[in-house]
Structures are given as C-alpha cells and as structure tokens.
PDB file of C-alpha atoms and ligand atoms in Angstrom:
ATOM      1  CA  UNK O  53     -38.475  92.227 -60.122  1.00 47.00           C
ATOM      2  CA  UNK O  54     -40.791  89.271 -59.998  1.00 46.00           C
ATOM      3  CA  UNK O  55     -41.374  86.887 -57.116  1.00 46.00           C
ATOM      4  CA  UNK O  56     -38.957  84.111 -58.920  1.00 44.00           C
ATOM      5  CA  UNK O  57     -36.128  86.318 -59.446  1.00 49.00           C
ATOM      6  CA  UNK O  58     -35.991  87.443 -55.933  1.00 49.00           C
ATOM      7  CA  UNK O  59     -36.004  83.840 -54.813  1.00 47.00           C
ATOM      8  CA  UNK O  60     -33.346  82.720 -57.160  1.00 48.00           C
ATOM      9  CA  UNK O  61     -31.327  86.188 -56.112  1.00 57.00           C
ATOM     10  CA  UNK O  62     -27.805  85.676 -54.229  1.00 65.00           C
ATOM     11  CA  UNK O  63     -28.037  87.592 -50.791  1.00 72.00           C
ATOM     12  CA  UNK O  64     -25.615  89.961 -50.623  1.00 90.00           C
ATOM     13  CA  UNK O  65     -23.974  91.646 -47.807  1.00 91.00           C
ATOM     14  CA  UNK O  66     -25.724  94.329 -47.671  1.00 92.00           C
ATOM     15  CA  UNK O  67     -29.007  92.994 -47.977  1.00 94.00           C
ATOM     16  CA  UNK O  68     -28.473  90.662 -44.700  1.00 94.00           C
ATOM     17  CA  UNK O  69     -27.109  93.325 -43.121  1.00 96.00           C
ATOM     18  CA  UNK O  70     -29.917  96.055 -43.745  1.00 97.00           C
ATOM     19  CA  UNK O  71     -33.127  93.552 -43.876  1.00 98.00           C
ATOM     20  CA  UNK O  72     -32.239  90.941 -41.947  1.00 97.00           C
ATOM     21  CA  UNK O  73     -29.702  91.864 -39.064  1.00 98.00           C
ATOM     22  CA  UNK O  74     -30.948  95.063 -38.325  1.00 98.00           C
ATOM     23  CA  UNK O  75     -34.919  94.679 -37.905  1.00 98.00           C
ATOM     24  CA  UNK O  76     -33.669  92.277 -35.031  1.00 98.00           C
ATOM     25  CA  UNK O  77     -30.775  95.017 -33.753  1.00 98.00           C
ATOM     26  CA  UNK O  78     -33.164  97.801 -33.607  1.00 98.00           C
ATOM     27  CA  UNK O  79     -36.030  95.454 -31.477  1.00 98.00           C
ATOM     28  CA  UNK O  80     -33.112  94.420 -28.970  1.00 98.00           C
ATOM     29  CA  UNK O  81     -31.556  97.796 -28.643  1.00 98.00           C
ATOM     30  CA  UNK O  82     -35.774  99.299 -28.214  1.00 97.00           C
ATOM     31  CA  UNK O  83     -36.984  96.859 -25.418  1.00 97.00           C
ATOM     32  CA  UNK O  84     -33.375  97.018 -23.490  1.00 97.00           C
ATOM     33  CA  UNK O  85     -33.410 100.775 -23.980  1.00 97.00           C
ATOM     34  CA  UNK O  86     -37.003 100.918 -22.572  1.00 95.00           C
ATOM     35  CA  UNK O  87     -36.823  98.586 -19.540  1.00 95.00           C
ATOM     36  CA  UNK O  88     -33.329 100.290 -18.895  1.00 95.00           C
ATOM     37  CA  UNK O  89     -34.807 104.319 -19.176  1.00 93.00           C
ATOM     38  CA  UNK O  90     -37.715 102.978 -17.103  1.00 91.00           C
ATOM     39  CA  UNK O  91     -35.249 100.852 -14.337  1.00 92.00           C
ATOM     40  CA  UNK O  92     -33.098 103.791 -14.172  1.00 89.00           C
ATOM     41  CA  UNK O  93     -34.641 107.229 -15.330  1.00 87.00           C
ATOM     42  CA  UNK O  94     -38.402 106.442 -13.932  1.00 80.00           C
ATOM     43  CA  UNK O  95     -39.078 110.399 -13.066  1.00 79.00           C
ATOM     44  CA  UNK O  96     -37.545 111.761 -16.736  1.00 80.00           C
ATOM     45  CA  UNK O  97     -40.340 109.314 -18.508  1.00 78.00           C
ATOM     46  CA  UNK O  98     -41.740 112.509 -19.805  1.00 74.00           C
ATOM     47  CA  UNK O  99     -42.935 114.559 -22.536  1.00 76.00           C
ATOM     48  CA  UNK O 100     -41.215 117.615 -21.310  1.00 77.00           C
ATOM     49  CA  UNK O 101     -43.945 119.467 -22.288  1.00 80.00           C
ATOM     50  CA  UNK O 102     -43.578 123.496 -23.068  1.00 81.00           C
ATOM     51  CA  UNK O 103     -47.230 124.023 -23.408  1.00 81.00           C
ATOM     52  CA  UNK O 104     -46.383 126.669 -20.124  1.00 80.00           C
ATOM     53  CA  UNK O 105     -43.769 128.579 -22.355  1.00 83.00           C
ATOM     54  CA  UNK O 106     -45.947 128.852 -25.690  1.00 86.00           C
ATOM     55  CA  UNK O 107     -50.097 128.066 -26.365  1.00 88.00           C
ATOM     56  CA  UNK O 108     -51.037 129.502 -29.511  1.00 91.00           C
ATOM     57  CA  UNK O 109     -49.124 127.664 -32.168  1.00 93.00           C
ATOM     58  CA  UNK O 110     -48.815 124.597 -29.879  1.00 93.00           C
ATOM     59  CA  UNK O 111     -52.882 124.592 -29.979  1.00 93.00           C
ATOM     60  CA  UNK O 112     -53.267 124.052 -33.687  1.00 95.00           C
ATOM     61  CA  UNK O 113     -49.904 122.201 -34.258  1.00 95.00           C
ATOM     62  CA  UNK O 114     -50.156 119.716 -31.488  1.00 94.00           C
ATOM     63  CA  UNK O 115     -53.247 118.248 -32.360  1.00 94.00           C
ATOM     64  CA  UNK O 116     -52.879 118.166 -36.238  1.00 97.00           C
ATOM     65  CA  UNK O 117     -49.872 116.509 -35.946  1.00 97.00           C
ATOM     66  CA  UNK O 118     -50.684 114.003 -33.236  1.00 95.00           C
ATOM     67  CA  UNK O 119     -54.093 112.974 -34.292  1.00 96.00           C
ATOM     68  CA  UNK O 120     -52.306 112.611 -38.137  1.00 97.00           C
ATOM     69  CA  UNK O 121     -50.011 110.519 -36.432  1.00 97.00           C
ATOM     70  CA  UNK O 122     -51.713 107.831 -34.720  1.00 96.00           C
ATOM     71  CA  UNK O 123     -53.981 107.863 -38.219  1.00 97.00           C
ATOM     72  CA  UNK O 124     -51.016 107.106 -39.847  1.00 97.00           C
ATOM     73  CA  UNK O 125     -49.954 104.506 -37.374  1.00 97.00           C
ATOM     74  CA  UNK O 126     -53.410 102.452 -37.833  1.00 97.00           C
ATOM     75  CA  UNK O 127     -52.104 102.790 -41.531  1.00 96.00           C
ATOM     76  CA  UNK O 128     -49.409 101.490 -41.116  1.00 97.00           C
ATOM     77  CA  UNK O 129     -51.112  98.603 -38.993  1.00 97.00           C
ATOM     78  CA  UNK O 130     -54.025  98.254 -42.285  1.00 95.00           C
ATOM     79  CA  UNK O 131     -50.730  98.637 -45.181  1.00 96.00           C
ATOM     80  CA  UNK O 132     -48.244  95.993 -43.150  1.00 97.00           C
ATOM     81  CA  UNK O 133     -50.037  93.542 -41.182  1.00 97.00           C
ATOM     82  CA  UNK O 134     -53.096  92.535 -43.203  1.00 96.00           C
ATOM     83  CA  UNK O 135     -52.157  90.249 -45.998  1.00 96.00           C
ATOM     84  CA  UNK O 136     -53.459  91.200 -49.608  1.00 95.00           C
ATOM     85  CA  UNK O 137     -54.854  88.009 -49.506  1.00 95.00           C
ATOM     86  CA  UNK O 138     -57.331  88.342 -46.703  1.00 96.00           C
ATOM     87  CA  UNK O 139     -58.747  91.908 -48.153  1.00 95.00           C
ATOM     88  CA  UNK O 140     -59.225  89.784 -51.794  1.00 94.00           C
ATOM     89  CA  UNK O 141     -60.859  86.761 -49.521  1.00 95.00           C
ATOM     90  CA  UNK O 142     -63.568  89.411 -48.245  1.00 95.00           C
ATOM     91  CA  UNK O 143     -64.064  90.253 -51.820  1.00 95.00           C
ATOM     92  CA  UNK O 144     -62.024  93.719 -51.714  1.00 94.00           C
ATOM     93  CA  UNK O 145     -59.982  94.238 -54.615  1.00 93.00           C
ATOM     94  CA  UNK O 146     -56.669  95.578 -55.198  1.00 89.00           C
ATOM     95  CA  UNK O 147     -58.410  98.102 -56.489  1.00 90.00           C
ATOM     96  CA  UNK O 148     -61.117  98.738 -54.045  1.00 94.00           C
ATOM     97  CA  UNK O 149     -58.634  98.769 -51.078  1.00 93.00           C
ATOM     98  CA  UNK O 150     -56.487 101.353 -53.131  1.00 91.00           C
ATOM     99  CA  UNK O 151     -59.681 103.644 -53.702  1.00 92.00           C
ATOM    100  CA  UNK O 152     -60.607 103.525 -50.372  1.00 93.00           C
ATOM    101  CA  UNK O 153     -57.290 103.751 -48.537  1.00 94.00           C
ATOM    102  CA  UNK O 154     -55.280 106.373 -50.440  1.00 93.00           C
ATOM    103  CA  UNK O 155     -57.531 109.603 -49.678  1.00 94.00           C
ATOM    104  CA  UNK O 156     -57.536 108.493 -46.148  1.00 96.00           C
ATOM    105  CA  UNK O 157     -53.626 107.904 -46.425  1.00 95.00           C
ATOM    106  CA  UNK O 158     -52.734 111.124 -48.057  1.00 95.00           C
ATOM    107  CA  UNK O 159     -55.120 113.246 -45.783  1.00 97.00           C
ATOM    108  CA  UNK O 160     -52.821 111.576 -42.485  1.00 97.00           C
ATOM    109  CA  UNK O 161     -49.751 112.166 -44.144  1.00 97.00           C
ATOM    110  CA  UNK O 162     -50.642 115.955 -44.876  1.00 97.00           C
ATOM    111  CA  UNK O 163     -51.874 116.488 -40.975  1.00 98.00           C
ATOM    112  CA  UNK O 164     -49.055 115.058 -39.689  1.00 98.00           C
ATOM    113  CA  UNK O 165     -46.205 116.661 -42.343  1.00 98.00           C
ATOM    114  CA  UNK O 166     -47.753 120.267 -41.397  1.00 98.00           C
ATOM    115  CA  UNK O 167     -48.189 119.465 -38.012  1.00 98.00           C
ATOM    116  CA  UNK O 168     -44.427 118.779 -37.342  1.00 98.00           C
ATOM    117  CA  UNK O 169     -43.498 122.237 -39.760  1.00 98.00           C
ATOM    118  CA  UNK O 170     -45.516 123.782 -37.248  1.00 97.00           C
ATOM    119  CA  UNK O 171     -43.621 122.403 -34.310  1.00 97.00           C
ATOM    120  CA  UNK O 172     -40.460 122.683 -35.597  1.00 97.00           C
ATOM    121  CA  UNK O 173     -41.203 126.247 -36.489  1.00 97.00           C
ATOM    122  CA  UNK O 174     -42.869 126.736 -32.618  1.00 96.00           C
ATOM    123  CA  UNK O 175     -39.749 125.278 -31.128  1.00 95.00           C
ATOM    124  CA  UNK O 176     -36.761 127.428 -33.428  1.00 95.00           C
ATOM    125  CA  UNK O 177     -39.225 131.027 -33.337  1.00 95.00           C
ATOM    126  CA  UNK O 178     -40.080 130.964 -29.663  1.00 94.00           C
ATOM    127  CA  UNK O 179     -36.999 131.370 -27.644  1.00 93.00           C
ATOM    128  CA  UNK O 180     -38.317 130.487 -24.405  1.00 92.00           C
ATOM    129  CA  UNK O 181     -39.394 127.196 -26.373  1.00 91.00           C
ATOM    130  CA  UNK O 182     -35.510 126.875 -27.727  1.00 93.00           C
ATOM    131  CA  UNK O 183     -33.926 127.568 -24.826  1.00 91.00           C
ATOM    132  CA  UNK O 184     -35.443 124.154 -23.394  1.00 88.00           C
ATOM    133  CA  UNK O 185     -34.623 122.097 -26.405  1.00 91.00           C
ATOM    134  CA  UNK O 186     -31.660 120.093 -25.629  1.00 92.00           C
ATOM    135  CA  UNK O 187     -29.198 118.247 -28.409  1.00 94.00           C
ATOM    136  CA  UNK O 188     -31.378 114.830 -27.842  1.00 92.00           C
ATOM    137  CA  UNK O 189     -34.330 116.577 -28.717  1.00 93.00           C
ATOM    138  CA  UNK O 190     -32.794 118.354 -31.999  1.00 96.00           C
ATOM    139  CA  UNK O 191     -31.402 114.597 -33.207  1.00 96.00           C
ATOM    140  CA  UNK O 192     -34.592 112.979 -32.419  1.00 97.00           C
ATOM    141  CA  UNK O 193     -36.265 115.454 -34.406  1.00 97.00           C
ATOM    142  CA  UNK O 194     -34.119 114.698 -37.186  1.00 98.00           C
ATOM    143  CA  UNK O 195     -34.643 111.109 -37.020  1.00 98.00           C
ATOM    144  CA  UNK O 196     -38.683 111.751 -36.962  1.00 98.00           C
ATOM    145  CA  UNK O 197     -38.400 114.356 -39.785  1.00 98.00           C
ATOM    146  CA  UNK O 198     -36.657 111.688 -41.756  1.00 98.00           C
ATOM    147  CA  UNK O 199     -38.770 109.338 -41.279  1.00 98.00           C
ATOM    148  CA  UNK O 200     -41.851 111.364 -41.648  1.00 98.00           C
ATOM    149  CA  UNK O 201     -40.508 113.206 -45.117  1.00 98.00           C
ATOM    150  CA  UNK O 202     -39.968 110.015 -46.796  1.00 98.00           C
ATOM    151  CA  UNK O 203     -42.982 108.370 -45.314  1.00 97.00           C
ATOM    152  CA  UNK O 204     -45.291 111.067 -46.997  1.00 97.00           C
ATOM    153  CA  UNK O 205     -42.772 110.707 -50.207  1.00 96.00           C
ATOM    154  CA  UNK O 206     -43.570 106.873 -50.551  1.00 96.00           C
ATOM    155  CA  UNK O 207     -47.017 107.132 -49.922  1.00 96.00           C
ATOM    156  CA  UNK O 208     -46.954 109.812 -53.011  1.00 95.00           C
ATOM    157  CA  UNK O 209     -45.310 106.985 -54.590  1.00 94.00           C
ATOM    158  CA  UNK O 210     -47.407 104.520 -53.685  1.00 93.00           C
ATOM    159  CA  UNK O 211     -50.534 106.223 -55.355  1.00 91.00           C
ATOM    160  CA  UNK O 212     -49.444 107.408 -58.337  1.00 89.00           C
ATOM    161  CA  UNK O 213     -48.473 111.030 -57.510  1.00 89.00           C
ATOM    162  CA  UNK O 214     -45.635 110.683 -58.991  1.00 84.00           C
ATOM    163  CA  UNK O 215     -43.971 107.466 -60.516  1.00 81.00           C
ATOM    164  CA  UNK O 216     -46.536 104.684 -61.711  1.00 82.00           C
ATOM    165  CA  UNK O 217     -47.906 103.429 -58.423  1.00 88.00           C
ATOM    166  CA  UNK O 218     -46.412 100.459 -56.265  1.00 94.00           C
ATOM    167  CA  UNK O 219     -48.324  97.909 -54.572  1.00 94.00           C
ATOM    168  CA  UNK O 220     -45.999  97.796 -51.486  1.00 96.00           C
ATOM    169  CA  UNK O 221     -48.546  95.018 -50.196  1.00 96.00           C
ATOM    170  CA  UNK O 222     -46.491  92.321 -52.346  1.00 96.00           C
ATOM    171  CA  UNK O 223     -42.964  93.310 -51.235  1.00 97.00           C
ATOM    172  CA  UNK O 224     -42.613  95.433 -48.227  1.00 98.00           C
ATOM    173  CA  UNK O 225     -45.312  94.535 -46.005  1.00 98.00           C
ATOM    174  CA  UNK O 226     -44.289  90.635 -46.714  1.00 98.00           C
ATOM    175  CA  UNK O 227     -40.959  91.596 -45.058  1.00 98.00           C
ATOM    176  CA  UNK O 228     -42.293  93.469 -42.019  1.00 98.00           C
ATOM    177  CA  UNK O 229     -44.212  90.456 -41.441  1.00 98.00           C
ATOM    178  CA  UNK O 230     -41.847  88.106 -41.694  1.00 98.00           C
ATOM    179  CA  UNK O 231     -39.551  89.733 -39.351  1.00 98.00           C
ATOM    180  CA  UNK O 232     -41.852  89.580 -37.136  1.00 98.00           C
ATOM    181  CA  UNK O 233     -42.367  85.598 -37.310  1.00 98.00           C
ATOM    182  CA  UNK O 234     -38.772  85.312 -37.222  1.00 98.00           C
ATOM    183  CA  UNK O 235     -38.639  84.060 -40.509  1.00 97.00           C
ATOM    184  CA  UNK O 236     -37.006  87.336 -42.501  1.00 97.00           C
ATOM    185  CA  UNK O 237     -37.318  87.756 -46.039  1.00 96.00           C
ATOM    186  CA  UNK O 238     -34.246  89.880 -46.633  1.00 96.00           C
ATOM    187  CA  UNK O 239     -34.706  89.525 -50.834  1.00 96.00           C
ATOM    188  CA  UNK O 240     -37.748  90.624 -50.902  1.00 97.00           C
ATOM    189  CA  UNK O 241     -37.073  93.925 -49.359  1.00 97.00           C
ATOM    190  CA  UNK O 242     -33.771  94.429 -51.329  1.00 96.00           C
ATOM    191  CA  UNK O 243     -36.201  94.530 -54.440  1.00 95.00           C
ATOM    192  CA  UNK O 244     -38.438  96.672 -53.459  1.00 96.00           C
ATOM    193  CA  UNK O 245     -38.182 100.333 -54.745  1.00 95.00           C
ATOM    194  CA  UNK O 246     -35.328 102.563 -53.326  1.00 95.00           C
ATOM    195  CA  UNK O 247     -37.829 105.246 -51.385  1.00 95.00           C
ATOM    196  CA  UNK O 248     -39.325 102.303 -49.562  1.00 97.00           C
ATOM    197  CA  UNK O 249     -36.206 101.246 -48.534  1.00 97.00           C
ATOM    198  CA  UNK O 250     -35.154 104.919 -47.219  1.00 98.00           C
ATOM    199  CA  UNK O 251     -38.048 104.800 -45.557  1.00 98.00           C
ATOM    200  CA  UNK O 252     -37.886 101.842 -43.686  1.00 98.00           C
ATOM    201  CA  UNK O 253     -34.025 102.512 -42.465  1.00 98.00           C
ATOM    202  CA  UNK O 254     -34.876 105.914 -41.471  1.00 98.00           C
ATOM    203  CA  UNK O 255     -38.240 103.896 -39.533  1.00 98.00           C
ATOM    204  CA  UNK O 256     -35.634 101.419 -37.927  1.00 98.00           C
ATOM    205  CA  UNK O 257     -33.214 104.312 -36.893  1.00 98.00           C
ATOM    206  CA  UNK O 258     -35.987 106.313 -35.133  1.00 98.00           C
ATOM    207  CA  UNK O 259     -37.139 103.351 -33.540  1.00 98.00           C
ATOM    208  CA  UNK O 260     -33.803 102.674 -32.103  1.00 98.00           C
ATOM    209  CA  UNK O 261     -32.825 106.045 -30.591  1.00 97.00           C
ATOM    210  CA  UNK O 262     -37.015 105.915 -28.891  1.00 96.00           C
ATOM    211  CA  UNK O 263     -35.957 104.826 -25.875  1.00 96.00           C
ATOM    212  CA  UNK O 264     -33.074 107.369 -25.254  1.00 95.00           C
ATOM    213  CA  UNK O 265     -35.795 110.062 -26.339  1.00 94.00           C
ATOM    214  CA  UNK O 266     -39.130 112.129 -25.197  1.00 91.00           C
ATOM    215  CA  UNK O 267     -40.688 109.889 -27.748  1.00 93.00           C
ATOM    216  CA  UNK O 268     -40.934 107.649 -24.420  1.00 91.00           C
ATOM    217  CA  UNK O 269     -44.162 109.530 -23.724  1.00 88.00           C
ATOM    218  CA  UNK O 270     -46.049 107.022 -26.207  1.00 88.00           C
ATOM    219  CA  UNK O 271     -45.689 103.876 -23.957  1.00 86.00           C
ATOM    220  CA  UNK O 272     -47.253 106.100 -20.977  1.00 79.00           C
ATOM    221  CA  UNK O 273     -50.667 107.929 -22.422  1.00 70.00           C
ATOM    222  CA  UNK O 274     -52.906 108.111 -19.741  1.00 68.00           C
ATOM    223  CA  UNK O 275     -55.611 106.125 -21.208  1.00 69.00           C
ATOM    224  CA  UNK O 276     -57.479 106.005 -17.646  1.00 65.00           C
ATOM    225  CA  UNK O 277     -57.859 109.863 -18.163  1.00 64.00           C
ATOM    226  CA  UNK O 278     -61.039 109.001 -20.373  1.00 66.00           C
ATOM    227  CA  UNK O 279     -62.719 107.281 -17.636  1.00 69.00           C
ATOM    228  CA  UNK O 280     -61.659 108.661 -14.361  1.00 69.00           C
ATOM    229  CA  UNK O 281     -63.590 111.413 -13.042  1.00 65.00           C
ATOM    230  CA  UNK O 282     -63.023 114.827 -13.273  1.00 65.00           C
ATOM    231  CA  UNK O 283     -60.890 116.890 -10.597  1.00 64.00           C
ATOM    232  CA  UNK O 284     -62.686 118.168  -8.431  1.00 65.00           C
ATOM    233  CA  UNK O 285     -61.795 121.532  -7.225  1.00 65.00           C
ATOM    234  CA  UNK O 286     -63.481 123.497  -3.900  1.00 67.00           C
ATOM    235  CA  UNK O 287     -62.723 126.471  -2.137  1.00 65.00           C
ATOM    236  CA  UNK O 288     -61.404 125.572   1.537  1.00 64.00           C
ATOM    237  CA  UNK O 289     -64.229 126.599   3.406  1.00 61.00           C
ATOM    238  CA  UNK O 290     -66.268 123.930   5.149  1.00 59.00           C
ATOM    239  CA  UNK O 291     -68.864 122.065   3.009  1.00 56.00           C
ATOM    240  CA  UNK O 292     -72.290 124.002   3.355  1.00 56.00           C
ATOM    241  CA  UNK O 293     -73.982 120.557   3.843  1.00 57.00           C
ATOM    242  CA  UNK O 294     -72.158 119.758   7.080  1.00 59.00           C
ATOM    243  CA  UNK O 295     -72.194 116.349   8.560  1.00 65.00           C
ATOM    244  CA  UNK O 296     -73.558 114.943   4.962  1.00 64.00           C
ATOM    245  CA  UNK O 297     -71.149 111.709   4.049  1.00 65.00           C
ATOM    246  CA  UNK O 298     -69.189 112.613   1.088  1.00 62.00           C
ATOM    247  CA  UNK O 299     -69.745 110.866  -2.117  1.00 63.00           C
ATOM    248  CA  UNK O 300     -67.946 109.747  -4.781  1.00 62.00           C
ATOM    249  CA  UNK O 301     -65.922 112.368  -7.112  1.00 60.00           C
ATOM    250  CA  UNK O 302     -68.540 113.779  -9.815  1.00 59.00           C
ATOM    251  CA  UNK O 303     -71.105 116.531  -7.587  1.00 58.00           C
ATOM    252  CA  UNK O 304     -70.405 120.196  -9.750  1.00 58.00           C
ATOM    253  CA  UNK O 305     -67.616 122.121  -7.630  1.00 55.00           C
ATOM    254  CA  UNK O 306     -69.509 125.187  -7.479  1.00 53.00           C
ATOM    255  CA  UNK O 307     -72.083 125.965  -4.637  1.00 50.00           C
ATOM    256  CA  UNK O 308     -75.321 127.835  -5.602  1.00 44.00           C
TER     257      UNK O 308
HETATM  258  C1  HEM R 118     -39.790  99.640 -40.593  1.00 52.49           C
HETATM  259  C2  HEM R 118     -40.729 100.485 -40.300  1.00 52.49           C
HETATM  260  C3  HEM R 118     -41.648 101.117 -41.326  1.00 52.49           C
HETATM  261  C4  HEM R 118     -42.127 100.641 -42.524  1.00 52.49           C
HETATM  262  C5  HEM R 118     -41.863  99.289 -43.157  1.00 52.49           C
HETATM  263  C6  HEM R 118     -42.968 101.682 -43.083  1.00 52.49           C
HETATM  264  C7  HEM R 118     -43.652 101.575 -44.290  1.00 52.49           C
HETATM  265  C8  HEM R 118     -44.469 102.567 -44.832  1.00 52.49           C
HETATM  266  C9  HEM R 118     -45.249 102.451 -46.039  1.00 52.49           C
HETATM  267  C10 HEM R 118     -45.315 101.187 -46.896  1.00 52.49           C
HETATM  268  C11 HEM R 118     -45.903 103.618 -46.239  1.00 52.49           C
HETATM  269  C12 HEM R 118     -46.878 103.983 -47.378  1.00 52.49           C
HETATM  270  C13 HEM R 118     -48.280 103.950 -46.805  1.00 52.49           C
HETATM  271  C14 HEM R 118     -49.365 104.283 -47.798  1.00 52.49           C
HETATM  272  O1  HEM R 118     -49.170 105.074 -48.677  1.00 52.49           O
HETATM  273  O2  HEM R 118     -50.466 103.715 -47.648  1.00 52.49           O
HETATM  274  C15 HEM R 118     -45.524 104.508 -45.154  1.00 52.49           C
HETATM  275  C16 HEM R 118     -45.971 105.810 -45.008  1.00 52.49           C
HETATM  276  C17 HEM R 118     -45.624 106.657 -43.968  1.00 52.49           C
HETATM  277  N1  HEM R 118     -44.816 106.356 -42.894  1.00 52.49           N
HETATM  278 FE1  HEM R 118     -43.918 104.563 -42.577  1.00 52.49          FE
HETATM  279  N2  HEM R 118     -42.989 102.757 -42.236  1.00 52.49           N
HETATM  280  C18 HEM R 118     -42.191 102.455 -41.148  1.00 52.49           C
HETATM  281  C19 HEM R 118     -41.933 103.265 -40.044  1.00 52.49           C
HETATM  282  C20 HEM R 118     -42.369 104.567 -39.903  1.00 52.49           C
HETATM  283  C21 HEM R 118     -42.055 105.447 -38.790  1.00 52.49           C
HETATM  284  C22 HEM R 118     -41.245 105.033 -37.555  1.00 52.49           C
HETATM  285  C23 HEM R 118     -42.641 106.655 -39.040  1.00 52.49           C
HETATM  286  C24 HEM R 118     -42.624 107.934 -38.240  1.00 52.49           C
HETATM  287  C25 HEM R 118     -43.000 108.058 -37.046  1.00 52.49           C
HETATM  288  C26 HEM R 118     -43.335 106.552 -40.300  1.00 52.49           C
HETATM  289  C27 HEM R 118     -44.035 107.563 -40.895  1.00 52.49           C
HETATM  290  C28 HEM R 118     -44.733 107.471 -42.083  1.00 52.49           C
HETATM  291  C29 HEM R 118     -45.525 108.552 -42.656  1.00 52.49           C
HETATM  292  C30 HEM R 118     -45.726 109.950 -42.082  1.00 52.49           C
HETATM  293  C31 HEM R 118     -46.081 108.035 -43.841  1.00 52.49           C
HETATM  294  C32 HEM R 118     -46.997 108.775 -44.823  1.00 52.49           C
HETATM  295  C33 HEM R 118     -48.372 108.811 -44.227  1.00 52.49           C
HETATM  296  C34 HEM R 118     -49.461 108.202 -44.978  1.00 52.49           C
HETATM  297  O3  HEM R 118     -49.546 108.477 -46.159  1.00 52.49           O
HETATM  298  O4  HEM R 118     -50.280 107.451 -44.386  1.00 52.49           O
HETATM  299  N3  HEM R 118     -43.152 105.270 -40.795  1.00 52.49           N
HETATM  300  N4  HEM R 118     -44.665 103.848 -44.308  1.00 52.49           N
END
C-alpha cells in the first residue's frame, strides 16, 4: 500500500488497539513492573544462573546466543531509529545500506536462533537444569522464542530469502519512532506486511511480561566488572613483606 492510501485509510478497531494503545500499555505495565520487582523483590533481581548444575553446553550456548543478541539489539537500534533519510543524506543508498547490513543481520539472527536451541535443549536434557526451571521461566521462554522465531523469519523476509524483499525502513521503523514521540502512526503499521506485524506483538508481549521475569538481569550487567580490579585471592598466612603498607588491589596473588 502506498503512503497516500494509508493516510486516506479509516482506522479501525483493531488497528488503534494493536498499534496505538498497546505500544503505550506495554511501556506503562514495563517501567511499573520494574520499579515495583526492584521496590519489592530487590534480592530475586537475578539471573538464576545454573552454570553450577551444567558447564559444557552452557559454554558454547551462552555466549553464541548472548553475544547474537545484543548484535541483534544494535540492529534493531541501526533498522528502527535511524531514518532512511539520514543514511541517503550521508550518501548511502538503499542499496548500499541493504548490502552492508543484511550479512551482518542474518549472521546475528543465526547466533542467536542456535544459541537459544541450545539452551532450550540444555535446560529440557539436563535434569538437574529442569528441576530448577519454574513455570515463569517456561512462559518467558515462550514469549522470547516467539519473538526470536519470527524475528529471524522477517529478517529472511526482509532480504529476499524468501518473498521479494521489504524495506521495513518506510513502514515499520516510522511507527516505532513515532511511538516513541508520542505521535503514533497506527496506519502505517496496519499496512505493513503480516510477519512484521507478528513480530512486533510477540516484541510488545515479551516486553511486557520482562519485569515479572529473569530477563530482569539486563537492567543490572555489571558493567564496572571491566574496570574494577581483579579479586585478589591469598592464602591466610601473614604477608612475607611484614610491616610494608598495603597497596592498592592489582600485586599477582602468588608469592615466589
Ligand atoms: C516492537 C518491538 C520490535 C520491532 C518493531 C522489531 C522489528 C524487527 C525488524 C524490522 C527486524 C528485521 C531486521 C533486519 O532484518 O534487519 C527484526 C528482526 C529480529 N528481531 Fe525484532 N523487533 C522488535 C522486538 C524484538 C524483540 C523483543 C526481540 C527478542 C528479544 C526481537 C528479536 C529479533 C530477532 C532475533 C530478529 C532477527 C535478527 C536479525 O536478523 O538481525 N525483536 N525485528
């Protein structure tokens, strides 16, 4: 559908409902839902972790999926937030950005597809691993499954994989922003192609249920772990240096 169709398009029901009332639902429900978890479950802010009960999958799966991930999420940043416009002002075309992006795109959505297999498969194999997974951890996983599965699915779409291409640059990333301005463009998104759509609900639902979830861990990555120093370990014997002043935290543990 072309630009002048969508504006002369009735809104329907459905359409405010999905692309205009819910974007702002699903940001209400996600910064109550965090300052509540954080006012009144502080010590279960956690990623449970169950690296103790299972290392050898978790060592290959962890990282393929996580570092897929946050490629996907500067993506999703590059795809949503920067207009077409400003890529043509710099003198990248349509084209050009497509060439460049679409390797890089498919190559996050592949880490981050077999990445979560592999979890999934870590956490319904290993039975100490299932034994800790509780029912909010088996819907969340459903939610980010979803969301993931037709994420990958549209970005097939997107290039060419299968279908003719879509520029989602003209239609869906002009309604993410404009949600975000406060200024939605239901229309726009009602005429974009039905796996974007998907997509985007099954994004809103997972973003709603994050709060409730271990997907809390995100807010809390210990960023200062890159620059702090290291721990320090020593054996409980006296220092062999005696009255020296100690100094700050990075002297080698061991004593020659
Ligand atoms: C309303 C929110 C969202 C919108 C509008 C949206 C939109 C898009 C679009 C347009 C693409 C195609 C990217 C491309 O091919 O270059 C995409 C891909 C993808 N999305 Fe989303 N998305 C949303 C939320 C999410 C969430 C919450 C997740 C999961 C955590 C997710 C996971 C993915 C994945 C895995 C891909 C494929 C990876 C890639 O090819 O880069 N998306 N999304």
């Amino acid at each position: 559908m072309i630009l002048a169709d969508v504006a002369a398009t009735e809104p329907s029901a459905a359409m405010e409902i999905l692309w205009i009332a819910l974007p702002y639902v699903v940001m209400a429900t996600m910064i109550t839902g965090l300052i509540w978890r954080y006012r009144y479950d502080k010590f279960g802010w956690t990623t449970r972790s169950s690296q103790l009960y299972e290392k050898s999958i978790l060592r290959i799966a962890s990282p393929l999926f996580h570092y897929g991930i946050l490629a996907v999420i500067a993506g999703h940043f590059l795809g949503l937030m920067i207009p077409e416009s400003w890529t043509e002002a710099l003198g990248i075309s349509e084209h050009t950005y497509h060439t460049l992006t679409v390797p890089l795109s498919l190559t996050a959505g592949a880490c981050t597809i077999v990445g979560f297999a592999l979890l999934i498969y870590r956490r319904r194999t290993v039975t100490r691993v299932l034994e800790r997974t509780s029912t909010g951890d088996k819907i969340m996983y459903v939610f980010l499954g979803l969301a993931i599965v037709l994420g990958v699915l549209v970005s097939w779409y997107a290039s060419g994989i299968f279908g003719e291409g879509h520029n989602y640059r003209e239609d869906v990333a002009v309604w993410f922003r404009s949600v975000l301005v406060f200024q939605p463009n239901g229309a726009i998104m009602a005429a974009a192609p039905l796996p974007f759509q998907l997509h985007a609900i099954a994004g809103m639902l997972l973003f709603a249920i994050w709060p409730f979830t271990r997907l809390v861990h995100v807010f809390s990555v210990p960023l200062q772990y890159l620059a702090r120093p290291y721990v320090v370990y020593r054996k409980r014997e006296p220092h062999p240096t005696g009255s020296r002043a100690p100094r700050r935290g990075w002297e080698p543990s061991r004593r020659d």
